[in-house]
Coordinates of C-alpha atoms in Angstrom, one line a residue:
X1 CA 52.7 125.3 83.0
X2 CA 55.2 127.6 84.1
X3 CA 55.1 126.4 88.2
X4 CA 55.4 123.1 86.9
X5 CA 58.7 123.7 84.8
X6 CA 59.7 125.3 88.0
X7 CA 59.4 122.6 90.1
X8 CA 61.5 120.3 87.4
X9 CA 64.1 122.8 87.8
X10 CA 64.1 122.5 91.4
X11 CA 63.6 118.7 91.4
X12 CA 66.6 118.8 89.0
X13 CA 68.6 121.2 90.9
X14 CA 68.7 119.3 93.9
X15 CA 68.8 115.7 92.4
X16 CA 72.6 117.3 91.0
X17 CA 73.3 118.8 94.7
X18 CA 72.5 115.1 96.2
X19 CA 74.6 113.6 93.6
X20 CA 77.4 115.3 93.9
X21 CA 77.2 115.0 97.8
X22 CA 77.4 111.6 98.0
X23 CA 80.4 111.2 95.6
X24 CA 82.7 111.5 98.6
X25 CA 80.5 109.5 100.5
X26 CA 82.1 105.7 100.7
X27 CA 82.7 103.9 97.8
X28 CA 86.0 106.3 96.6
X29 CA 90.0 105.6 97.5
X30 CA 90.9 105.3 100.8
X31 CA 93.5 107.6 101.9
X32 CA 96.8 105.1 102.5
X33 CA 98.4 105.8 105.8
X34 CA 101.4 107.3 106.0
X35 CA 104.6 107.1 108.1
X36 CA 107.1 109.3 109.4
X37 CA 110.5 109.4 107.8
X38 CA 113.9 111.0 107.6
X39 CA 117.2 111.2 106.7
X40 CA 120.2 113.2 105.4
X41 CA 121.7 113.6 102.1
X42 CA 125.3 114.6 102.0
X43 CA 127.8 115.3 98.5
X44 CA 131.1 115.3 99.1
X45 CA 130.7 114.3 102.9
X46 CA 128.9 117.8 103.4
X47 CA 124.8 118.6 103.3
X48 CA 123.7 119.0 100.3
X49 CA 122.0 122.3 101.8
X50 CA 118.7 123.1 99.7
X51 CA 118.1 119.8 97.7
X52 CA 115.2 118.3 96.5
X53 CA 114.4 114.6 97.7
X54 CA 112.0 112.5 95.8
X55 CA 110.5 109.2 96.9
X56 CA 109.3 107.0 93.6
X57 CA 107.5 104.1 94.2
X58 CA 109.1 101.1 93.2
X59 CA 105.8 99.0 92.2
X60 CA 103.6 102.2 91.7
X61 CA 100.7 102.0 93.6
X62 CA 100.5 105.3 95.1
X63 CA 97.9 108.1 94.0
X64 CA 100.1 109.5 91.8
X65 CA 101.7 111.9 94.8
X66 CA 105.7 111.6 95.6
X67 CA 106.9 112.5 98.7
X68 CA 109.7 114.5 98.8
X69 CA 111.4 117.1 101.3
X70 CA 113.8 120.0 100.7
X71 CA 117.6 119.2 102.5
X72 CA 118.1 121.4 105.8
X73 CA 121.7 123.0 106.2
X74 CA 122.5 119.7 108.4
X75 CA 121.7 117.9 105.4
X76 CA 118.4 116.5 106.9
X77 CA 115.3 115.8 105.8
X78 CA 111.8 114.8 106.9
X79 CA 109.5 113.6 103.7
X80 CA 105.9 115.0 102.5
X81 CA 103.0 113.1 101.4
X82 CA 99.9 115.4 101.9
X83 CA 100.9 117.4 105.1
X84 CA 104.4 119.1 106.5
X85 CA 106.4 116.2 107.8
X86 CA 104.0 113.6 107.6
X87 CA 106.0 110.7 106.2
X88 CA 105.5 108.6 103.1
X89 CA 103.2 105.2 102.9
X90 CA 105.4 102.1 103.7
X91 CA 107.0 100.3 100.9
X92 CA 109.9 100.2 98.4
X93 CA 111.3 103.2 96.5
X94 CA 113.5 104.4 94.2
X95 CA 115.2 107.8 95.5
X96 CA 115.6 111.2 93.4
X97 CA 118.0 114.0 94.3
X98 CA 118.5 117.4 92.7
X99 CA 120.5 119.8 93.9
X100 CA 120.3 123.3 92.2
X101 CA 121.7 126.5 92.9
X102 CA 122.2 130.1 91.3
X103 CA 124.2 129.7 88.3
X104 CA 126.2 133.4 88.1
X105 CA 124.2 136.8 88.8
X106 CA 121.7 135.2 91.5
X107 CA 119.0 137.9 90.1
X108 CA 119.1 136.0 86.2
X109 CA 117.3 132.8 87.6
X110 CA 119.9 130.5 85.8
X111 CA 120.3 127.4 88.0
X112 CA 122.2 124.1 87.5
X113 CA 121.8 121.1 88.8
X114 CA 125.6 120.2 90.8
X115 CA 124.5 116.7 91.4
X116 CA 125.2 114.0 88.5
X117 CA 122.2 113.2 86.6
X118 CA 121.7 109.9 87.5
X119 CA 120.5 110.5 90.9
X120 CA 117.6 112.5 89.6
X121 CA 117.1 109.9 86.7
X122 CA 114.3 107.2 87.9
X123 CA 116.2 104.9 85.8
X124 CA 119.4 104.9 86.6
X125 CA 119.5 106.0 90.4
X126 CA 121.4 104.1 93.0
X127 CA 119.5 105.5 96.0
X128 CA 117.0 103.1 97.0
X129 CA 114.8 102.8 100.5
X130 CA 112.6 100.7 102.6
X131 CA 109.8 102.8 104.6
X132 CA 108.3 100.9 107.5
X133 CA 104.9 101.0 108.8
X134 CA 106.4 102.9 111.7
X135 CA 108.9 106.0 112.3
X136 CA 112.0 105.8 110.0
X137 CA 115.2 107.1 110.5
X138 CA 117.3 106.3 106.9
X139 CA 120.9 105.5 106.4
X140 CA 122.5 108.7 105.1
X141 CA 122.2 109.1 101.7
X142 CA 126.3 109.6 100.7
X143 CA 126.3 111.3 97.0
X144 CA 129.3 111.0 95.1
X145 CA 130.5 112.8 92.0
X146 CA 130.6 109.7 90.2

């Protein structure tokens, strides 16, 4: 009795390993391809050195990822989908920015956001852009106070 409730385990055991083997096998999302893409973001006709860019889908059909991309002190950008640099998948999106920095003693924490709200508000952003299923080199993204 107690070499066959062995084997069950076994049987059992490895019926679970197989399963969860062949989850990744076919069948699940495809990975969308992605395409290389950057730009600059500028406030005031200067970089907006150390902001955040965020690329929101217009008709949502991503994985639930954003890419995004942290403003060099040239004011450039390359985005991030799933590796350093790689680009974004080709389509229509809305564009985020937020731009914060130390807000007194540098050692509290405190930050604010210097940017106006709106262009980290998904609803009420101006910024929009078009990536191509090739490499993209975006307009400037000019950031006004207003």
């Amino acid at each position: 009795m107690r070499r066959q409730a062995t084997s069950f385990v076994r049987i059992g055991s490895l019926t679970a390993v197989l399963t969860f083997a062949c989850l990744g096998c076919g069948g699940g999302p495809k990975e969308v391809p992605v395409f290389p893409v950057s730009g600059k973001v500028l406030f005031k006709g200067k970089p907006a050195v150390g902001a955040q860019v965020v690329f929101q889908p217009l008709d949502g059909t991503t994985d639930g990822t954003r890419p995004n991309a942290i403003v060099d002190k040239d004011g450039a950008f390359k985005l991030t989908t799933r590796a350093k640099d790689d680009g974004a998948p080709a389509g229509e999106y809305k564009v985020l920015v937020v731009w914060r920095v130390s807000e007194g003693d540098p050692d509290s924490g405190r930050t604010r956001n210097v940017l106006p709200e709106k262009f980290n508000n998904p609803d009420q952003t101006p910024l929009k852009a078009t990536v191509q299923a090739n490499p993209n080199e975006l307009e400037p993204f000019e950031l006004s106070a207003k």
